[in-house]
mmCIF file of C-alpha atoms in Angstrom:
data_model
loop_
_atom_site.group_PDB
_atom_site.id
_atom_site.type_symbol
_atom_site.label_atom_id
_atom_site.label_comp_id
_atom_site.label_asym_id
_atom_site.label_seq_id
_atom_site.Cartn_x
_atom_site.Cartn_y
_atom_site.Cartn_z
ATOM 1 C CA MET A 1 -23.026 19.058 -12.908
ATOM 2 C CA LYS A 2 -21.690 21.371 -15.591
ATOM 3 C CA ILE A 3 -18.009 22.243 -15.489
ATOM 4 C CA ASN A 4 -15.728 24.220 -17.756
ATOM 5 C CA ALA A 5 -12.552 22.527 -16.562
ATOM 6 C CA ARG A 6 -10.194 23.922 -19.195
ATOM 7 C CA GLY A 7 -8.021 20.845 -18.818
ATOM 8 C CA THR A 8 -7.561 21.393 -15.079
ATOM 9 C CA LYS A 9 -9.205 18.170 -13.784
ATOM 10 C CA LEU A 10 -11.882 20.245 -12.066
ATOM 11 C CA GLY A 11 -14.406 17.458 -12.674
ATOM 12 C CA GLU A 12 -12.350 15.179 -10.438
ATOM 13 C CA ARG A 13 -12.354 17.809 -7.700
ATOM 14 C CA PHE A 14 -16.144 18.046 -7.906
ATOM 15 C CA ILE A 15 -16.365 14.249 -7.643
ATOM 16 C CA LYS A 16 -14.177 14.336 -4.536
ATOM 17 C CA LYS A 17 -16.315 17.076 -2.985
ATOM 18 C CA ILE A 18 -19.461 15.031 -3.659
ATOM 19 C CA PHE A 19 -17.927 12.053 -1.856
ATOM 20 C CA ASP A 20 -16.657 14.235 1.009
ATOM 21 C CA HIS A 21 -20.117 15.739 1.467
ATOM 22 C CA ALA A 22 -21.769 12.315 1.435
ATOM 23 C CA LEU A 23 -19.352 10.921 4.029
ATOM 24 C CA HIS A 24 -19.743 13.993 6.253
ATOM 25 C CA ASN A 25 -23.519 13.498 6.232
ATOM 26 C CA LYS A 26 -23.320 9.712 6.741
ATOM 27 C CA VAL A 27 -24.809 9.045 3.312
ATOM 28 C CA SER A 28 -24.007 5.583 1.980
ATOM 29 C CA GLU A 29 -25.414 5.883 -1.537
ATOM 30 C CA ILE A 30 -25.255 8.621 -4.168
ATOM 31 C CA TYR A 31 -27.247 8.750 -7.378
ATOM 32 C CA VAL A 32 -27.163 10.992 -10.416
ATOM 33 C CA THR A 33 -29.208 11.213 -13.596
ATOM 34 C CA VAL A 34 -27.498 12.113 -16.846
ATOM 35 C CA PHE A 35 -28.513 12.203 -20.500
ATOM 36 C CA PRO A 36 -26.736 9.586 -22.674
ATOM 37 C CA ALA A 37 -25.361 12.337 -24.916
ATOM 38 C CA HIS A 38 -23.025 13.474 -22.114
ATOM 39 C CA GLU A 39 -20.512 10.706 -22.743
ATOM 40 C CA VAL A 40 -17.545 12.449 -21.116
ATOM 41 C CA LEU A 41 -19.511 13.066 -17.919
ATOM 42 C CA ILE A 42 -20.754 9.465 -17.854
ATOM 43 C CA ALA A 43 -17.180 8.255 -18.282
ATOM 44 C CA LEU A 44 -16.088 10.418 -15.334
ATOM 45 C CA PHE A 45 -18.789 9.017 -13.049
ATOM 46 C CA THR A 46 -18.100 5.465 -14.201
ATOM 47 C CA LYS A 47 -14.380 5.874 -13.550
ATOM 48 C CA TYR A 48 -15.138 6.468 -9.868
ATOM 49 C CA GLY A 49 -17.549 3.596 -9.428
ATOM 50 C CA PHE A 50 -20.986 4.859 -10.461
ATOM 51 C CA ILE A 51 -23.022 2.042 -12.011
ATOM 52 C CA GLN A 52 -26.051 2.400 -14.274
ATOM 53 C CA VAL A 53 -29.056 0.809 -12.567
ATOM 54 C CA ALA A 54 -32.052 2.218 -14.453
ATOM 55 C CA GLU A 55 -33.415 4.709 -16.967
ATOM 56 C CA LYS A 56 -35.601 7.682 -16.167
ATOM 57 C CA HIS A 57 -38.157 8.653 -18.825
ATOM 58 C CA THR A 58 -39.422 12.249 -18.835
ATOM 59 C CA GLN A 59 -40.827 14.692 -21.367
ATOM 60 C CA ASN A 60 -37.282 16.009 -21.779
ATOM 61 C CA GLY A 61 -36.025 12.609 -22.860
ATOM 62 C CA THR A 62 -34.456 9.531 -21.322
ATOM 63 C CA GLU A 63 -31.833 9.894 -18.607
ATOM 64 C CA LEU A 64 -29.559 7.233 -17.201
ATOM 65 C CA VAL A 65 -29.668 6.636 -13.445
ATOM 66 C CA LEU A 66 -26.192 6.031 -12.000
ATOM 67 C CA ILE A 67 -25.548 4.949 -8.409
ATOM 68 C CA LYS A 68 -22.408 4.904 -6.265
ATOM 69 C CA ASP A 69 -22.457 2.659 -3.174
ATOM 70 C CA LEU A 70 -20.031 4.032 -0.593
ATOM 71 C CA ASN A 71 -20.021 0.801 1.408
ATOM 72 C CA VAL A 72 -18.826 -1.618 -1.269
ATOM 73 C CA LEU A 73 -15.373 -2.195 -2.713
ATOM 74 C CA GLN A 74 -15.363 -2.596 -6.469
ATOM 75 C CA ASN A 75 -12.998 -4.378 -8.830
ATOM 76 C CA THR A 76 -10.389 -1.611 -9.049
ATOM 77 C CA LEU A 77 -8.777 0.788 -6.621
ATOM 78 C CA VAL A 78 -10.115 3.847 -8.454
ATOM 79 C CA ARG A 79 -13.663 2.537 -8.834
ATOM 80 C CA SER A 80 -13.622 1.819 -5.083
ATOM 81 C CA TYR A 81 -12.487 5.369 -4.252
ATOM 82 C CA PRO A 82 -12.678 6.847 -1.608
ATOM 83 C CA LEU A 83 -12.804 3.504 0.208
ATOM 84 C CA MET A 84 -9.492 2.040 1.379
ATOM 85 C CA ASP A 85 -9.074 -1.735 1.389
ATOM 86 C CA MET A 86 -6.867 -2.353 4.436
ATOM 87 C CA ALA A 87 -6.644 -6.131 4.129
ATOM 88 C CA ASN A 88 -3.015 -7.277 3.855
ATOM 89 C CA ARG A 89 -1.795 -3.778 2.970
ATOM 90 C CA ASN A 90 1.395 -2.075 4.034
ATOM 91 C CA ILE A 91 1.002 1.325 5.669
ATOM 92 C CA TYR A 92 3.607 4.068 5.437
ATOM 93 C CA LEU A 93 4.139 7.608 6.667
ATOM 94 C CA LEU A 94 5.263 9.816 3.755
ATOM 95 C CA SER A 95 6.669 13.292 4.336
ATOM 96 C CA LEU A 96 6.030 16.275 2.065
ATOM 97 C CA ASN A 97 7.721 19.637 2.441
ATOM 98 C CA PRO A 98 5.363 22.579 3.115
ATOM 99 C CA GLN A 99 6.040 24.218 -0.275
ATOM 100 C CA TRP A 100 4.624 21.140 -2.046
ATOM 101 C CA HIS A 101 2.079 19.931 0.485
ATOM 102 C CA THR A 102 -0.787 22.377 0.049
ATOM 103 C CA ARG A 103 -0.401 22.752 -3.688
ATOM 104 C CA LEU A 104 -0.737 18.994 -4.070
ATOM 105 C CA LEU A 105 -3.334 18.387 -1.319
ATOM 106 C CA PRO A 106 -5.627 21.448 -1.179
ATOM 107 C CA ASP A 107 -8.146 19.968 1.243
ATOM 108 C CA SER A 108 -5.354 19.497 3.780
ATOM 109 C CA ILE A 109 -4.479 23.197 4.041
ATOM 110 C CA LEU A 110 -3.502 24.270 7.536
ATOM 111 C CA LYS A 111 -5.412 27.024 9.316
ATOM 112 C CA ASN A 112 -2.410 29.358 9.224
ATOM 113 C CA GLU A 113 -1.847 28.980 5.462
ATOM 114 C CA ASN A 114 -3.092 31.300 2.753
ATOM 115 C CA ALA A 115 -5.900 29.715 0.720
ATOM 116 C CA ASP A 116 -4.940 31.915 -2.248
ATOM 117 C CA ILE A 117 -2.124 29.494 -3.083
ATOM 118 C CA ILE A 118 -4.686 26.855 -4.079
ATOM 119 C CA GLU A 119 -5.041 27.423 -7.787
ATOM 120 C CA ASP A 120 -7.421 25.986 -10.387
ATOM 121 C CA ILE A 121 -4.771 23.690 -11.807
ATOM 122 C CA SER A 122 -4.755 19.993 -12.523
ATOM 123 C CA HIS A 123 -2.506 18.732 -9.716
ATOM 124 C CA ALA A 124 -4.585 20.584 -7.095
ATOM 125 C CA ASN A 125 -7.952 19.516 -8.477
ATOM 126 C CA SER A 126 -7.242 15.894 -9.234
ATOM 127 C CA VAL A 127 -8.076 12.891 -7.095
ATOM 128 C CA HIS A 128 -4.781 11.466 -8.388
ATOM 129 C CA LYS A 129 -1.339 12.755 -7.411
ATOM 130 C CA VAL A 130 2.120 12.079 -8.831
ATOM 131 C CA TYR A 131 5.179 12.705 -6.703
ATOM 132 C CA LEU A 132 8.913 12.283 -7.225
ATOM 133 C CA ALA A 133 11.398 11.729 -4.424
ATOM 134 C CA ALA A 134 14.792 10.272 -3.580
ATOM 135 C CA MET A 135 13.983 8.802 -0.154
ATOM 136 C CA ASP A 136 15.238 5.290 0.522
ATOM 137 C CA GLY A 137 12.585 2.593 0.624
ATOM 138 C CA LEU A 138 10.070 4.107 -1.778
ATOM 139 C CA GLU A 139 10.798 1.307 -4.237
ATOM 140 C CA LYS A 140 8.864 -0.969 -1.834
ATOM 141 C CA LEU A 141 5.558 0.753 -2.661
ATOM 142 C CA LYS A 142 2.875 -1.510 -4.102
ATOM 143 C CA PRO A 143 -0.602 -0.715 -5.474
ATOM 144 C CA GLY A 144 -3.065 -0.559 -2.592
ATOM 145 C CA ASP A 145 -0.500 0.440 0.046
ATOM 146 C CA ILE A 146 -1.798 3.117 2.411
ATOM 147 C CA LEU A 147 -0.007 6.465 2.811
ATOM 148 C CA VAL A 148 -0.320 8.776 5.809
ATOM 149 C CA ILE A 149 0.796 12.187 4.535
ATOM 150 C CA TYR A 150 3.081 14.037 6.924
ATOM 151 C CA ARG A 151 3.696 17.767 6.402
ATOM 152 C CA THR A 152 7.176 18.584 7.644
ATOM 153 C CA THR A 153 7.923 21.646 9.764
ATOM 154 C CA ASP A 154 7.857 25.141 8.311
ATOM 155 C CA HIS A 155 10.659 26.048 10.755
ATOM 156 C CA GLN A 156 8.472 28.605 12.514
ATOM 157 C CA GLY A 157 8.690 26.513 15.650
ATOM 158 C CA PRO A 158 9.886 23.106 16.893
ATOM 159 C CA ALA A 159 9.111 20.181 14.578
ATOM 160 C CA HIS A 160 7.660 18.454 17.638
ATOM 161 C CA TYR A 161 4.640 20.748 17.253
ATOM 162 C CA ARG A 162 4.898 22.037 13.653
ATOM 163 C CA SER A 163 5.243 18.741 11.754
ATOM 164 C CA VAL A 164 1.814 17.142 11.356
ATOM 165 C CA ALA A 165 -0.015 14.216 9.773
ATOM 166 C CA THR A 166 -2.712 15.732 7.562
ATOM 167 C CA SER A 167 -4.294 13.172 5.256
ATOM 168 C CA VAL A 168 -4.361 9.674 3.787
ATOM 169 C CA GLY A 169 -3.994 8.266 0.310
ATOM 170 C CA VAL A 170 -3.644 4.957 -1.513
ATOM 171 C CA VAL A 171 -0.803 4.015 -3.847
ATOM 172 C CA GLU A 172 -1.885 3.411 -7.442
ATOM 173 C CA GLU A 173 1.497 2.737 -9.012
ATOM 174 C CA TYR A 174 5.217 2.945 -8.369
ATOM 175 C CA ARG A 175 7.764 3.407 -11.164
ATOM 176 C CA SER A 176 11.465 3.998 -11.343
ATOM 177 C CA ILE A 177 12.261 7.063 -13.426
ATOM 178 C CA ARG A 178 14.432 4.763 -15.532
ATOM 179 C CA SER A 179 11.397 2.702 -16.517
ATOM 180 C CA PHE A 180 10.196 5.455 -18.848
ATOM 181 C CA ALA A 181 11.331 4.899 -22.422
ATOM 182 C CA SER A 182 11.621 8.589 -23.224
ATOM 183 C CA ARG A 183 11.371 12.095 -21.829
ATOM 184 C CA ASP A 184 8.019 12.530 -23.581
ATOM 185 C CA GLU A 185 6.587 9.447 -21.873
ATOM 186 C CA PHE A 186 7.864 10.677 -18.511
ATOM 187 C CA MET A 187 6.450 14.176 -18.989
ATOM 188 C CA SER A 188 3.093 12.849 -20.170
ATOM 189 C CA TYR A 189 2.837 10.644 -17.065
ATOM 190 C CA CYS A 190 3.747 13.386 -14.579
ATOM 191 C CA GLN A 191 2.403 16.661 -15.970
ATOM 192 C CA PRO A 192 -1.329 16.348 -15.181
ATOM 193 C CA TYR A 193 -0.854 15.275 -11.559
ATOM 194 C CA SER A 194 2.478 16.672 -10.337
ATOM 195 C CA VAL A 195 3.209 19.896 -8.428
ATOM 196 C CA PHE A 196 6.488 20.285 -10.295
ATOM 197 C CA SER A 197 6.829 22.673 -13.227
ATOM 198 C CA ASP A 198 7.784 21.465 -16.692
ATOM 199 C CA ALA A 199 11.249 22.947 -16.169
ATOM 200 C CA GLU A 200 11.660 21.058 -12.893
ATOM 201 C CA LEU A 201 10.406 17.816 -14.419
ATOM 202 C CA ASP A 202 12.770 18.239 -17.336
ATOM 203 C CA GLN A 203 15.644 18.725 -14.897
ATOM 204 C CA PHE A 204 14.605 15.638 -12.910
ATOM 205 C CA TRP A 205 14.566 13.630 -16.152
ATOM 206 C CA GLN A 206 18.012 14.811 -17.149
ATOM 207 C CA ARG A 207 19.656 14.339 -13.747
ATOM 208 C CA LYS A 208 17.717 11.291 -12.505
ATOM 209 C CA ASN A 209 18.290 12.615 -8.974
ATOM 210 C CA TYR A 210 14.711 11.820 -7.940
ATOM 211 C CA PRO A 211 14.475 8.210 -9.097
ATOM 212 C CA HIS A 212 11.188 7.263 -7.416
ATOM 213 C CA VAL A 213 7.980 8.189 -9.251
ATOM 214 C CA PHE A 214 4.655 7.187 -7.740
ATOM 215 C CA ARG A 215 0.981 7.961 -8.229
ATOM 216 C CA PHE A 216 -1.559 7.843 -5.410
ATOM 217 C CA THR A 217 -5.181 8.755 -4.761
ATOM 218 C CA TYR A 218 -6.009 11.516 -2.282
ATOM 219 C CA ASN A 219 -8.676 9.822 -0.163
ATOM 220 C CA ALA A 220 -9.256 11.970 2.921
ATOM 221 C CA ALA A 221 -7.997 15.008 4.783
ATOM 222 C CA PHE A 222 -7.903 14.796 8.557
ATOM 223 C CA LYS A 223 -10.298 17.142 10.327
ATOM 224 C CA ARG A 224 -7.633 17.575 12.997
ATOM 225 C CA ARG A 225 -3.893 17.616 12.305
ATOM 226 C CA VAL A 226 -1.865 15.170 14.390
ATOM 227 C CA THR A 227 1.489 16.515 15.595
ATOM 228 C CA ARG A 228 4.805 14.703 15.602
ATOM 229 C CA GLY A 229 4.910 15.156 19.373
ATOM 230 C CA GLU A 230 1.540 13.488 19.802
ATOM 231 C CA MET A 231 2.593 10.544 17.639
ATOM 232 C CA ILE A 232 5.777 10.086 19.671
ATOM 233 C CA GLU A 233 4.409 10.660 23.163
ATOM 234 C CA GLN A 234 1.004 8.990 22.832
ATOM 235 C CA PHE A 235 1.316 6.486 19.980
ATOM 236 C CA GLY A 236 4.796 5.139 20.690
ATOM 237 C CA MET A 237 6.431 6.180 17.425
ATOM 238 C CA ASN A 238 10.222 6.314 17.392
ATOM 239 C CA PRO A 239 11.617 9.873 17.418
ATOM 240 C CA ALA A 240 14.984 8.581 16.170
ATOM 241 C CA ALA A 241 13.496 6.879 13.087
ATOM 242 C CA TYR A 242 13.642 8.406 9.614
ATOM 243 C CA TRP A 243 10.312 10.191 9.254
ATOM 244 C CA GLY A 244 10.704 10.876 5.539
ATOM 245 C CA PHE A 245 9.340 7.439 4.691
ATOM 246 C CA MET A 246 8.484 5.080 7.537
ATOM 247 C CA ARG A 247 6.496 1.877 7.934
ATOM 248 C CA LEU A 248 3.540 2.123 10.329
ATOM 249 C CA THR A 249 1.784 -0.637 12.206
ATOM 250 C CA ARG A 250 -1.959 -1.028 11.866
ATOM 251 C CA ASP A 251 -2.360 0.077 15.490
ATOM 252 C CA GLN A 252 -0.341 3.238 14.823
ATOM 253 C CA PHE A 253 -2.443 3.980 11.749
ATOM 254 C CA ASN A 254 -5.670 3.485 13.699
ATOM 255 C CA LEU A 255 -4.492 5.845 16.451
ATOM 256 C CA ILE A 256 -3.444 8.516 13.951
ATOM 257 C CA ALA A 257 -6.728 8.203 12.017
ATOM 258 C CA GLN A 258 -8.761 8.456 15.219
ATOM 259 C CA ALA A 259 -6.765 11.439 16.475
ATOM 260 C CA GLY A 260 -7.149 13.064 13.049
ATOM 261 C CA GLN A 261 -10.925 12.508 13.224
ATOM 262 C CA MET A 262 -10.899 10.784 9.856
ATOM 263 C CA ASP A 263 -14.194 9.319 8.725
ATOM 264 C CA GLU A 264 -13.607 5.651 9.500
ATOM 265 C CA SER A 265 -16.378 4.521 7.160
ATOM 266 C CA ILE A 266 -13.877 4.682 4.288
ATOM 267 C CA ILE A 267 -11.780 1.953 5.936
ATOM 268 C CA ILE A 268 -12.671 -1.545 4.754
ATOM 269 C CA ASN A 269 -10.920 -4.384 6.602
#
């Protein structure tokens, strides 16, 4: 694995693709060998739960053998990635407008969207995402809460058919924008993982009109998008509720995940 990421978090995207490929092929364990000199690469693997289990001695030198078990939760949310610990977690539906959705979540692109908009930039490549919003209730988010990402309508047809659940993530952290001591701290936190430009972030900092700042991991894209109509008519979700940010029951989540053909092996109860 040799990547010239140019500061774009491309290494994280490769890690995600490795996990996606393993899950697709029902592989429960991944291993990699790496020379000790590659400290940055080792740190990347370790961050996402690879553990050194042995050394491999060859004529080219000694390599470390690192293993990732895709069946076992580890001691942190990120080291456990892409697994989702569902025990005693709140589950929410979170809406994203189309102009932000695909830039932030490239694996959840819709079939009628142009793949050219997915650029080699940090917020698209990263496992981690930062988003700002003003929706009521977001202050309730806690680390480990589950997010079902809901792409709102593009207004090319009724929302009943055009608004769709596309993917799932796990909350890493919630912060009020007022918790940042300075603009520099705020910008440093958001820049690597946010779809917003520096100019937009600067404006948000000045106006404080998007007070909710939260970071989440991008765990899985649905193989099949689940429409608003399907969720209302088949899963009993309330059409009159506020679908910007909405609490889901475990049964509703299970039905959406099944309809979206999500790999259920990443769910740990």
